[in-house]
Amino acid sequence: MSLTVLKPDTRSCSESALVLIKPDGMHKGIVGEVIGAFSAGGLKLIGLKLVKVSGALARAHYRHLATKKFFKEIVSYLMGDLHGKNPVVAMVYTGKDAVAACRRIAGSTNPEEADPKSVRGKFGRVTTKGVFENLVHVSSDTKEARREITLWFKKSELLA
Ligand code: IDP
Ligand code: MG
């Protein structure tokens, strides 16, 4: 007789995503609208803070893109060098399929290709120098979300 071992369902019904409003958000004065767009997604906001981003944090955040030709540019962008040295608004949203839901709200990486109703489609632009001013960062998947949330937030800064 064979025994059926019931394994726990590892597909978490609740997950978390890191959402950053990059320095162009504050530079353009649209932080409220962007938070509103994510809040309308029905997810729970469990962490929120302003961060003046150091070079070390920006490089660690984008470490998987270190070989890209735009790496230096996105590090400077996250540090606020292109947008009045403004800070980043760092947030953690949690709920069912939080990563996919937040990425849908953000829209495509290139703001010119993003759904016009998404945050990037509505408020983003590509500059004449070719910089994707796409306003927000959203974790790419749940594994990356865990890494990023640990990088940006202490456990004590997040609601249980
Ligand atoms: P994502 O932010 O939509 O997840 P990633 O591929 O993770 O996109 O790239 C991180 C960031 O690098 C983008 O948000 C954007 O700011 C920048 N980026 C990505 N691809 C390009 C590109 O082809 N040209 C210029 N900047 C880019
Ligand atoms: Mg990404």
mmCIF file with all atom_site columns, C-alpha atoms and ligand atoms in Angstrom:
data_model
loop_
_atom_site.group_PDB
_atom_site.id
_atom_site.type_symbol
_atom_site.label_atom_id
_atom_site.label_alt_id
_atom_site.label_comp_id
_atom_site.label_asym_id
_atom_site.label_entity_id
_atom_site.label_seq_id
_atom_site.pdbx_PDB_ins_code
_atom_site.Cartn_x
_atom_site.Cartn_y
_atom_site.Cartn_z
_atom_site.occupancy
_atom_site.B_iso_or_equiv
_atom_site.pdbx_formal_charge
_atom_site.auth_seq_id
_atom_site.auth_comp_id
_atom_site.auth_asym_id
_atom_site.auth_atom_id
_atom_site.pdbx_PDB_model_num
ATOM   1   C  CA  . MET A 1 1   ? 0.000  0.000  0.000   1.00 0.00 ? 1   MET A CA  1
ATOM   2   C  CA  . SER A 1 2   ? 1.427  3.365  -0.917  1.00 0.00 ? 2   SER A CA  1
ATOM   3   C  CA  . LEU A 1 3   ? 1.097  6.335  1.307   1.00 0.00 ? 3   LEU A CA  1
ATOM   4   C  CA  . THR A 1 4   ? 0.186  9.671  -0.185  1.00 0.00 ? 4   THR A CA  1
ATOM   5   C  CA  . VAL A 1 5   ? 2.275  12.343 1.446   1.00 0.00 ? 5   VAL A CA  1
ATOM   6   C  CA  . LEU A 1 6   ? 0.439  15.613 1.440   1.00 0.00 ? 6   LEU A CA  1
ATOM   7   C  CA  . LYS A 1 7   ? 2.908  18.398 0.836   1.00 0.00 ? 7   LYS A CA  1
ATOM   8   C  CA  . PRO A 1 8   ? 2.016  21.919 1.915   1.00 0.00 ? 8   PRO A CA  1
ATOM   9   C  CA  . ASP A 1 9   ? 0.857  24.105 -0.946  1.00 0.00 ? 9   ASP A CA  1
ATOM   10  C  CA  . THR A 1 10  ? 3.880  26.273 -1.642  1.00 0.00 ? 10  THR A CA  1
ATOM   11  C  CA  . ARG A 1 11  ? 1.899  28.569 -3.935  1.00 0.00 ? 11  ARG A CA  1
ATOM   12  C  CA  . SER A 1 12  ? 1.453  31.368 -1.470  1.00 0.00 ? 12  SER A CA  1
ATOM   13  C  CA  . CYS A 1 13  ? -1.959 32.995 -1.752  1.00 0.00 ? 13  CYS A CA  1
ATOM   14  C  CA  . SER A 1 14  ? -0.456 36.152 -0.238  1.00 0.00 ? 14  SER A CA  1
ATOM   15  C  CA  . GLU A 1 15  ? 2.842  37.637 -1.356  1.00 0.00 ? 15  GLU A CA  1
ATOM   16  C  CA  . SER A 1 16  ? 4.656  40.953 -1.147  1.00 0.00 ? 16  SER A CA  1
ATOM   17  C  CA  . ALA A 1 17  ? 6.149  43.312 -3.711  1.00 0.00 ? 17  ALA A CA  1
ATOM   18  C  CA  . LEU A 1 18  ? 8.576  46.188 -3.325  1.00 0.00 ? 18  LEU A CA  1
ATOM   19  C  CA  . VAL A 1 19  ? 7.334  49.330 -5.063  1.00 0.00 ? 19  VAL A CA  1
ATOM   20  C  CA  . LEU A 1 20  ? 9.609  52.353 -5.370  1.00 0.00 ? 20  LEU A CA  1
ATOM   21  C  CA  . ILE A 1 21  ? 8.471  55.751 -6.568  1.00 0.00 ? 21  ILE A CA  1
ATOM   22  C  CA  . LYS A 1 22  ? 11.732 56.884 -8.129  1.00 0.00 ? 22  LYS A CA  1
ATOM   23  C  CA  . PRO A 1 23  ? 13.013 60.467 -7.707  1.00 0.00 ? 23  PRO A CA  1
ATOM   24  C  CA  . ASP A 1 24  ? 11.153 61.733 -10.805 1.00 0.00 ? 24  ASP A CA  1
ATOM   25  C  CA  . GLY A 1 25  ? 7.902  61.092 -8.881  1.00 0.00 ? 25  GLY A CA  1
ATOM   26  C  CA  . MET A 1 26  ? 8.682  63.691 -6.234  1.00 0.00 ? 26  MET A CA  1
ATOM   27  C  CA  . HIS A 1 27  ? 10.338 65.957 -8.824  1.00 0.00 ? 27  HIS A CA  1
ATOM   28  C  CA  . LYS A 1 28  ? 7.066  66.014 -10.795 1.00 0.00 ? 28  LYS A CA  1
ATOM   29  C  CA  . GLY A 1 29  ? 4.910  66.397 -7.639  1.00 0.00 ? 29  GLY A CA  1
ATOM   30  C  CA  . ILE A 1 30  ? 2.836  63.283 -8.345  1.00 0.00 ? 30  ILE A CA  1
ATOM   31  C  CA  . VAL A 1 31  ? 3.645  61.053 -5.363  1.00 0.00 ? 31  VAL A CA  1
ATOM   32  C  CA  . GLY A 1 32  ? 0.006  61.218 -4.196  1.00 0.00 ? 32  GLY A CA  1
ATOM   33  C  CA  . GLU A 1 33  ? -1.379 60.144 -7.571  1.00 0.00 ? 33  GLU A CA  1
ATOM   34  C  CA  . VAL A 1 34  ? 1.076  57.251 -7.824  1.00 0.00 ? 34  VAL A CA  1
ATOM   35  C  CA  . ILE A 1 35  ? 0.307  55.969 -4.306  1.00 0.00 ? 35  ILE A CA  1
ATOM   36  C  CA  . GLY A 1 36  ? -3.396 56.326 -5.166  1.00 0.00 ? 36  GLY A CA  1
ATOM   37  C  CA  . ALA A 1 37  ? -2.968 54.145 -8.247  1.00 0.00 ? 37  ALA A CA  1
ATOM   38  C  CA  . PHE A 1 38  ? -1.329 51.355 -6.223  1.00 0.00 ? 38  PHE A CA  1
ATOM   39  C  CA  . SER A 1 39  ? -3.819 51.700 -3.351  1.00 0.00 ? 39  SER A CA  1
ATOM   40  C  CA  . ALA A 1 40  ? -6.689 51.252 -5.823  1.00 0.00 ? 40  ALA A CA  1
ATOM   41  C  CA  . GLY A 1 41  ? -5.322 47.767 -6.577  1.00 0.00 ? 41  GLY A CA  1
ATOM   42  C  CA  . GLY A 1 42  ? -6.818 46.434 -3.336  1.00 0.00 ? 42  GLY A CA  1
ATOM   43  C  CA  . LEU A 1 43  ? -3.469 45.372 -1.866  1.00 0.00 ? 43  LEU A CA  1
ATOM   44  C  CA  . LYS A 1 44  ? -2.387 46.116 1.703   1.00 0.00 ? 44  LYS A CA  1
ATOM   45  C  CA  . LEU A 1 45  ? 0.346  48.694 2.249   1.00 0.00 ? 45  LEU A CA  1
ATOM   46  C  CA  . ILE A 1 46  ? 2.618  47.279 4.984   1.00 0.00 ? 46  ILE A CA  1
ATOM   47  C  CA  . GLY A 1 47  ? 5.680  49.558 4.648   1.00 0.00 ? 47  GLY A CA  1
ATOM   48  C  CA  . LEU A 1 48  ? 6.284  53.144 3.554   1.00 0.00 ? 48  LEU A CA  1
ATOM   49  C  CA  . LYS A 1 49  ? 9.265  55.485 3.911   1.00 0.00 ? 49  LYS A CA  1
ATOM   50  C  CA  . LEU A 1 50  ? 11.348 58.141 2.154   1.00 0.00 ? 50  LEU A CA  1
ATOM   51  C  CA  . VAL A 1 51  ? 14.904 57.131 1.281   1.00 0.00 ? 51  VAL A CA  1
ATOM   52  C  CA  . LYS A 1 52  ? 17.815 59.304 0.126   1.00 0.00 ? 52  LYS A CA  1
ATOM   53  C  CA  . VAL A 1 53  ? 19.462 56.610 -1.947  1.00 0.00 ? 53  VAL A CA  1
ATOM   54  C  CA  . SER A 1 54  ? 23.211 56.009 -1.623  1.00 0.00 ? 54  SER A CA  1
ATOM   55  C  CA  . GLY A 1 55  ? 25.370 54.677 -4.447  1.00 0.00 ? 55  GLY A CA  1
ATOM   56  C  CA  . ALA A 1 56  ? 25.816 51.430 -2.531  1.00 0.00 ? 56  ALA A CA  1
ATOM   57  C  CA  . LEU A 1 57  ? 22.056 50.891 -2.158  1.00 0.00 ? 57  LEU A CA  1
ATOM   58  C  CA  . ALA A 1 58  ? 21.350 51.771 -5.812  1.00 0.00 ? 58  ALA A CA  1
ATOM   59  C  CA  . ARG A 1 59  ? 24.085 49.407 -7.061  1.00 0.00 ? 59  ARG A CA  1
ATOM   60  C  CA  . ALA A 1 60  ? 22.876 46.604 -4.765  1.00 0.00 ? 60  ALA A CA  1
ATOM   61  C  CA  . HIS A 1 61  ? 19.287 47.134 -5.895  1.00 0.00 ? 61  HIS A CA  1
ATOM   62  C  CA  . TYR A 1 62  ? 20.195 46.882 -9.601  1.00 0.00 ? 62  TYR A CA  1
ATOM   63  C  CA  . ARG A 1 63  ? 23.029 44.335 -9.170  1.00 0.00 ? 63  ARG A CA  1
ATOM   64  C  CA  . HIS A 1 64  ? 21.432 41.913 -11.700 1.00 0.00 ? 64  HIS A CA  1
ATOM   65  C  CA  . LEU A 1 65  ? 21.674 44.649 -14.369 1.00 0.00 ? 65  LEU A CA  1
ATOM   66  C  CA  . ALA A 1 66  ? 25.354 45.457 -13.719 1.00 0.00 ? 66  ALA A CA  1
ATOM   67  C  CA  . THR A 1 67  ? 26.401 44.360 -17.203 1.00 0.00 ? 67  THR A CA  1
ATOM   68  C  CA  . LYS A 1 68  ? 23.808 46.513 -19.020 1.00 0.00 ? 68  LYS A CA  1
ATOM   69  C  CA  . LYS A 1 69  ? 24.976 49.603 -20.853 1.00 0.00 ? 69  LYS A CA  1
ATOM   70  C  CA  . PHE A 1 70  ? 22.430 51.715 -18.943 1.00 0.00 ? 70  PHE A CA  1
ATOM   71  C  CA  . PHE A 1 71  ? 23.588 50.481 -15.485 1.00 0.00 ? 71  PHE A CA  1
ATOM   72  C  CA  . LYS A 1 72  ? 25.420 53.709 -14.536 1.00 0.00 ? 72  LYS A CA  1
ATOM   73  C  CA  . GLU A 1 73  ? 22.452 55.756 -15.693 1.00 0.00 ? 73  GLU A CA  1
ATOM   74  C  CA  . ILE A 1 74  ? 19.874 53.831 -13.623 1.00 0.00 ? 74  ILE A CA  1
ATOM   75  C  CA  . VAL A 1 75  ? 22.101 53.994 -10.536 1.00 0.00 ? 75  VAL A CA  1
ATOM   76  C  CA  . SER A 1 76  ? 22.344 57.813 -10.907 1.00 0.00 ? 76  SER A CA  1
ATOM   77  C  CA  . TYR A 1 77  ? 18.606 57.976 -11.611 1.00 0.00 ? 77  TYR A CA  1
ATOM   78  C  CA  . LEU A 1 78  ? 17.735 56.072 -8.411  1.00 0.00 ? 78  LEU A CA  1
ATOM   79  C  CA  . MET A 1 79  ? 20.104 58.325 -6.425  1.00 0.00 ? 79  MET A CA  1
ATOM   80  C  CA  . GLY A 1 80  ? 18.151 61.368 -7.653  1.00 0.00 ? 80  GLY A CA  1
ATOM   81  C  CA  . ASP A 1 81  ? 21.041 62.800 -9.671  1.00 0.00 ? 81  ASP A CA  1
ATOM   82  C  CA  . LEU A 1 82  ? 18.737 63.390 -12.662 1.00 0.00 ? 82  LEU A CA  1
ATOM   83  C  CA  . HIS A 1 83  ? 15.854 64.795 -10.615 1.00 0.00 ? 83  HIS A CA  1
ATOM   84  C  CA  . GLY A 1 84  ? 16.914 67.454 -8.135  1.00 0.00 ? 84  GLY A CA  1
ATOM   85  C  CA  . LYS A 1 85  ? 18.480 64.991 -5.664  1.00 0.00 ? 85  LYS A CA  1
ATOM   86  C  CA  . ASN A 1 86  ? 14.987 63.979 -4.641  1.00 0.00 ? 86  ASN A CA  1
ATOM   87  C  CA  . PRO A 1 87  ? 14.440 60.852 -2.508  1.00 0.00 ? 87  PRO A CA  1
ATOM   88  C  CA  . VAL A 1 88  ? 12.680 57.616 -3.346  1.00 0.00 ? 88  VAL A CA  1
ATOM   89  C  CA  . VAL A 1 89  ? 9.360  56.633 -1.768  1.00 0.00 ? 89  VAL A CA  1
ATOM   90  C  CA  . ALA A 1 90  ? 9.808  52.988 -0.824  1.00 0.00 ? 90  ALA A CA  1
ATOM   91  C  CA  . MET A 1 91  ? 6.711  50.858 -0.226  1.00 0.00 ? 91  MET A CA  1
ATOM   92  C  CA  . VAL A 1 92  ? 5.773  47.247 0.342   1.00 0.00 ? 92  VAL A CA  1
ATOM   93  C  CA  . TYR A 1 93  ? 2.385  45.983 -0.812  1.00 0.00 ? 93  TYR A CA  1
ATOM   94  C  CA  . THR A 1 94  ? 1.074  42.603 0.174   1.00 0.00 ? 94  THR A CA  1
ATOM   95  C  CA  . GLY A 1 95  ? -1.863 40.486 -1.005  1.00 0.00 ? 95  GLY A CA  1
ATOM   96  C  CA  . LYS A 1 96  ? -2.910 37.926 -3.590  1.00 0.00 ? 96  LYS A CA  1
ATOM   97  C  CA  . ASP A 1 97  ? -0.566 37.959 -6.608  1.00 0.00 ? 97  ASP A CA  1
ATOM   98  C  CA  . ALA A 1 98  ? 0.905  41.256 -5.361  1.00 0.00 ? 98  ALA A CA  1
ATOM   99  C  CA  . VAL A 1 99  ? 3.859  41.217 -7.781  1.00 0.00 ? 99  VAL A CA  1
ATOM   100 C  CA  . ALA A 1 100 ? 1.738  40.718 -10.906 1.00 0.00 ? 100 ALA A CA  1
ATOM   101 C  CA  . ALA A 1 101 ? -0.875 43.195 -9.677  1.00 0.00 ? 101 ALA A CA  1
ATOM   102 C  CA  . CYS A 1 102 ? 1.730  45.908 -8.948  1.00 0.00 ? 102 CYS A CA  1
ATOM   103 C  CA  . ARG A 1 103 ? 3.487  45.313 -12.288 1.00 0.00 ? 103 ARG A CA  1
ATOM   104 C  CA  . ARG A 1 104 ? 0.139  45.706 -14.068 1.00 0.00 ? 104 ARG A CA  1
ATOM   105 C  CA  . ILE A 1 105 ? -0.502 48.987 -12.252 1.00 0.00 ? 105 ILE A CA  1
ATOM   106 C  CA  . ALA A 1 106 ? 3.042  50.192 -13.122 1.00 0.00 ? 106 ALA A CA  1
ATOM   107 C  CA  . GLY A 1 107 ? 2.838  49.306 -16.835 1.00 0.00 ? 107 GLY A CA  1
ATOM   108 C  CA  . SER A 1 108 ? 5.592  48.364 -19.301 1.00 0.00 ? 108 SER A CA  1
ATOM   109 C  CA  . THR A 1 109 ? 9.224  49.342 -18.715 1.00 0.00 ? 109 THR A CA  1
ATOM   110 C  CA  . ASN A 1 110 ? 9.270  51.717 -21.695 1.00 0.00 ? 110 ASN A CA  1
ATOM   111 C  CA  . PRO A 1 111 ? 6.684  54.392 -20.861 1.00 0.00 ? 111 PRO A CA  1
ATOM   112 C  CA  . GLU A 1 112 ? 6.017  54.964 -24.565 1.00 0.00 ? 112 GLU A CA  1
ATOM   113 C  CA  . GLU A 1 113 ? 4.850  51.342 -24.799 1.00 0.00 ? 113 GLU A CA  1
ATOM   114 C  CA  . ALA A 1 114 ? 2.977  51.259 -21.486 1.00 0.00 ? 114 ALA A CA  1
ATOM   115 C  CA  . ASP A 1 115 ? -0.809 51.040 -21.224 1.00 0.00 ? 115 ASP A CA  1
ATOM   116 C  CA  . PRO A 1 116 ? -1.965 54.676 -21.170 1.00 0.00 ? 116 PRO A CA  1
ATOM   117 C  CA  . LYS A 1 117 ? -3.959 53.979 -17.989 1.00 0.00 ? 117 LYS A CA  1
ATOM   118 C  CA  . SER A 1 118 ? -0.911 52.598 -16.136 1.00 0.00 ? 118 SER A CA  1
ATOM   119 C  CA  . VAL A 1 119 ? 1.332  54.786 -13.957 1.00 0.00 ? 119 VAL A CA  1
ATOM   120 C  CA  . ARG A 1 120 ? 4.173  54.684 -16.491 1.00 0.00 ? 120 ARG A CA  1
ATOM   121 C  CA  . GLY A 1 121 ? 1.808  55.230 -19.443 1.00 0.00 ? 121 GLY A CA  1
ATOM   122 C  CA  . LYS A 1 122 ? 0.120  58.181 -17.748 1.00 0.00 ? 122 LYS A CA  1
ATOM   123 C  CA  . PHE A 1 123 ? 3.073  59.964 -16.155 1.00 0.00 ? 123 PHE A CA  1
ATOM   124 C  CA  . GLY A 1 124 ? 6.257  58.574 -17.735 1.00 0.00 ? 124 GLY A CA  1
ATOM   125 C  CA  . ARG A 1 125 ? 8.267  59.731 -20.728 1.00 0.00 ? 125 ARG A CA  1
ATOM   126 C  CA  . VAL A 1 126 ? 11.425 58.913 -22.648 1.00 0.00 ? 126 VAL A CA  1
ATOM   127 C  CA  . THR A 1 127 ? 13.757 61.905 -22.556 1.00 0.00 ? 127 THR A CA  1
ATOM   128 C  CA  . THR A 1 128 ? 15.530 63.229 -25.639 1.00 0.00 ? 128 THR A CA  1
ATOM   129 C  CA  . LYS A 1 129 ? 18.656 61.527 -24.229 1.00 0.00 ? 129 LYS A CA  1
ATOM   130 C  CA  . GLY A 1 130 ? 16.802 58.190 -24.250 1.00 0.00 ? 130 GLY A CA  1
ATOM   131 C  CA  . VAL A 1 131 ? 16.353 57.856 -20.480 1.00 0.00 ? 131 VAL A CA  1
ATOM   132 C  CA  . PHE A 1 132 ? 13.243 55.846 -19.546 1.00 0.00 ? 132 PHE A CA  1
ATOM   133 C  CA  . GLU A 1 133 ? 11.664 58.172 -16.962 1.00 0.00 ? 133 GLU A CA  1
ATOM   134 C  CA  . ASN A 1 134 ? 9.252  55.480 -15.877 1.00 0.00 ? 134 ASN A CA  1
ATOM   135 C  CA  . LEU A 1 135 ? 8.592  56.683 -12.320 1.00 0.00 ? 135 LEU A CA  1
ATOM   136 C  CA  . VAL A 1 136 ? 8.326  53.394 -10.494 1.00 0.00 ? 136 VAL A CA  1
ATOM   137 C  CA  . HIS A 1 137 ? 10.161 50.209 -9.747  1.00 0.00 ? 137 HIS A CA  1
ATOM   138 C  CA  . VAL A 1 138 ? 8.240  47.015 -9.019  1.00 0.00 ? 138 VAL A CA  1
ATOM   139 C  CA  . SER A 1 139 ? 9.871  43.691 -8.096  1.00 0.00 ? 139 SER A CA  1
ATOM   140 C  CA  . SER A 1 140 ? 10.076 41.331 -11.058 1.00 0.00 ? 140 SER A CA  1
ATOM   141 C  CA  . ASP A 1 141 ? 9.066  38.147 -9.213  1.00 0.00 ? 141 ASP A CA  1
ATOM   142 C  CA  . THR A 1 142 ? 8.501  36.842 -5.699  1.00 0.00 ? 142 THR A CA  1
ATOM   143 C  CA  . LYS A 1 143 ? 12.131 35.749 -5.148  1.00 0.00 ? 143 LYS A CA  1
ATOM   144 C  CA  . GLU A 1 144 ? 13.441 39.134 -6.218  1.00 0.00 ? 144 GLU A CA  1
ATOM   145 C  CA  . ALA A 1 145 ? 10.763 40.792 -4.079  1.00 0.00 ? 145 ALA A CA  1
ATOM   146 C  CA  . ARG A 1 146 ? 12.063 39.013 -0.968  1.00 0.00 ? 146 ARG A CA  1
ATOM   147 C  CA  . ARG A 1 147 ? 15.631 40.081 -1.739  1.00 0.00 ? 147 ARG A CA  1
ATOM   148 C  CA  . GLU A 1 148 ? 14.620 43.683 -2.397  1.00 0.00 ? 148 GLU A CA  1
ATOM   149 C  CA  . ILE A 1 149 ? 12.349 44.016 0.639   1.00 0.00 ? 149 ILE A CA  1
ATOM   150 C  CA  . THR A 1 150 ? 15.200 42.818 2.879   1.00 0.00 ? 150 THR A CA  1
ATOM   151 C  CA  . LEU A 1 151 ? 17.545 45.286 1.181   1.00 0.00 ? 151 LEU A CA  1
ATOM   152 C  CA  . TRP A 1 152 ? 15.252 48.295 1.643   1.00 0.00 ? 152 TRP A CA  1
ATOM   153 C  CA  . PHE A 1 153 ? 13.391 47.581 4.901   1.00 0.00 ? 153 PHE A CA  1
ATOM   154 C  CA  . LYS A 1 154 ? 14.201 46.364 8.386   1.00 0.00 ? 154 LYS A CA  1
ATOM   155 C  CA  . LYS A 1 155 ? 11.697 43.801 9.671   1.00 0.00 ? 155 LYS A CA  1
ATOM   156 C  CA  . SER A 1 156 ? 10.595 46.272 12.355  1.00 0.00 ? 156 SER A CA  1
ATOM   157 C  CA  . GLU A 1 157 ? 9.581  48.801 9.655   1.00 0.00 ? 157 GLU A CA  1
ATOM   158 C  CA  . LEU A 1 158 ? 6.951  46.459 8.198   1.00 0.00 ? 158 LEU A CA  1
ATOM   159 C  CA  . LEU A 1 159 ? 3.506  45.679 9.570   1.00 0.00 ? 159 LEU A CA  1
ATOM   160 C  CA  . ALA A 1 160 ? 3.213  42.035 10.582  1.00 0.00 ? 160 ALA A CA  1
HETATM 161 P  P1  . IDP B 2 .   ? 11.425 47.037 -14.902 1.00 0.00 ? 1   IDP B P1  1
HETATM 162 O  O1  . IDP B 2 .   ? 11.720 48.271 -14.070 1.00 0.00 ? 1   IDP B O1  1
HETATM 163 O  O2  . IDP B 2 .   ? 10.186 47.218 -15.762 1.00 0.00 ? 1   IDP B O2  1
HETATM 164 O  O3  . IDP B 2 .   ? 11.392 45.771 -14.089 1.00 0.00 ? 1   IDP B O3  1
HETATM 165 P  P2  . IDP B 2 .   ? 14.099 46.246 -15.766 1.00 0.00 ? 1   IDP B P2  1
HETATM 166 O  O4  . IDP B 2 .   ? 14.382 45.450 -17.002 1.00 0.00 ? 1   IDP B O4  1
HETATM 167 O  O5  . IDP B 2 .   ? 14.223 45.570 -14.450 1.00 0.00 ? 1   IDP B O5  1
HETATM 168 O  O6  . IDP B 2 .   ? 12.629 46.877 -15.953 1.00 0.00 ? 1   IDP B O6  1
HETATM 169 O  O7  . IDP B 2 .   ? 15.056 47.510 -15.827 1.00 0.00 ? 1   IDP B O7  1
HETATM 170 C  C1  . IDP B 2 .   ? 15.262 48.316 -14.673 1.00 0.00 ? 1   IDP B C1  1
HETATM 171 C  C2  . IDP B 2 .   ? 15.234 49.761 -15.098 1.00 0.00 ? 1   IDP B C2  1
HETATM 172 O  O8  . IDP B 2 .   ? 16.274 50.013 -16.045 1.00 0.00 ? 1   IDP B O8  1
HETATM 173 C  C3  . IDP B 2 .   ? 13.946 50.193 -15.826 1.00 0.00 ? 1   IDP B C3  1
HETATM 174 O  O9  . IDP B 2 .   ? 12.886 50.517 -14.966 1.00 0.00 ? 1   IDP B O9  1
HETATM 175 C  C4  . IDP B 2 .   ? 14.443 51.406 -16.577 1.00 0.00 ? 1   IDP B C4  1
HETATM 176 O  O10 . IDP B 2 .   ? 14.547 52.529 -15.701 1.00 0.00 ? 1   IDP B O10 1
HETATM 177 C  C5  . IDP B 2 .   ? 15.847 50.980 -16.996 1.00 0.00 ? 1   IDP B C5  1
HETATM 178 N  N1  . IDP B 2 .   ? 15.839 50.347 -18.329 1.00 0.00 ? 1   IDP B N1  1
HETATM 179 C  C6  . IDP B 2 .   ? 15.506 49.083 -18.659 1.00 0.00 ? 1   IDP B C6  1
HETATM 180 N  N2  . IDP B 2 .   ? 15.646 48.853 -19.969 1.00 0.00 ? 1   IDP B N2  1
HETATM 181 C  C7  . IDP B 2 .   ? 16.103 50.022 -20.494 1.00 0.00 ? 1   IDP B C7  1
HETATM 182 C  C8  . IDP B 2 .   ? 16.459 50.424 -21.827 1.00 0.00 ? 1   IDP B C8  1
HETATM 183 O  O11 . IDP B 2 .   ? 16.371 49.653 -22.800 1.00 0.00 ? 1   IDP B O11 1
HETATM 184 N  N3  . IDP B 2 .   ? 16.886 51.716 -21.971 1.00 0.00 ? 1   IDP B N3  1
HETATM 185 C  C9  . IDP B 2 .   ? 16.987 52.584 -20.931 1.00 0.00 ? 1   IDP B C9  1
HETATM 186 N  N4  . IDP B 2 .   ? 16.672 52.239 -19.666 1.00 0.00 ? 1   IDP B N4  1
HETATM 187 C  C10 . IDP B 2 .   ? 16.234 50.980 -19.446 1.00 0.00 ? 1   IDP B C10 1
HETATM 188 MG MG  . MG  B 3 .   ? 12.962 44.855 -12.997 1.00 0.00 ? 2   MG  B MG  1
#
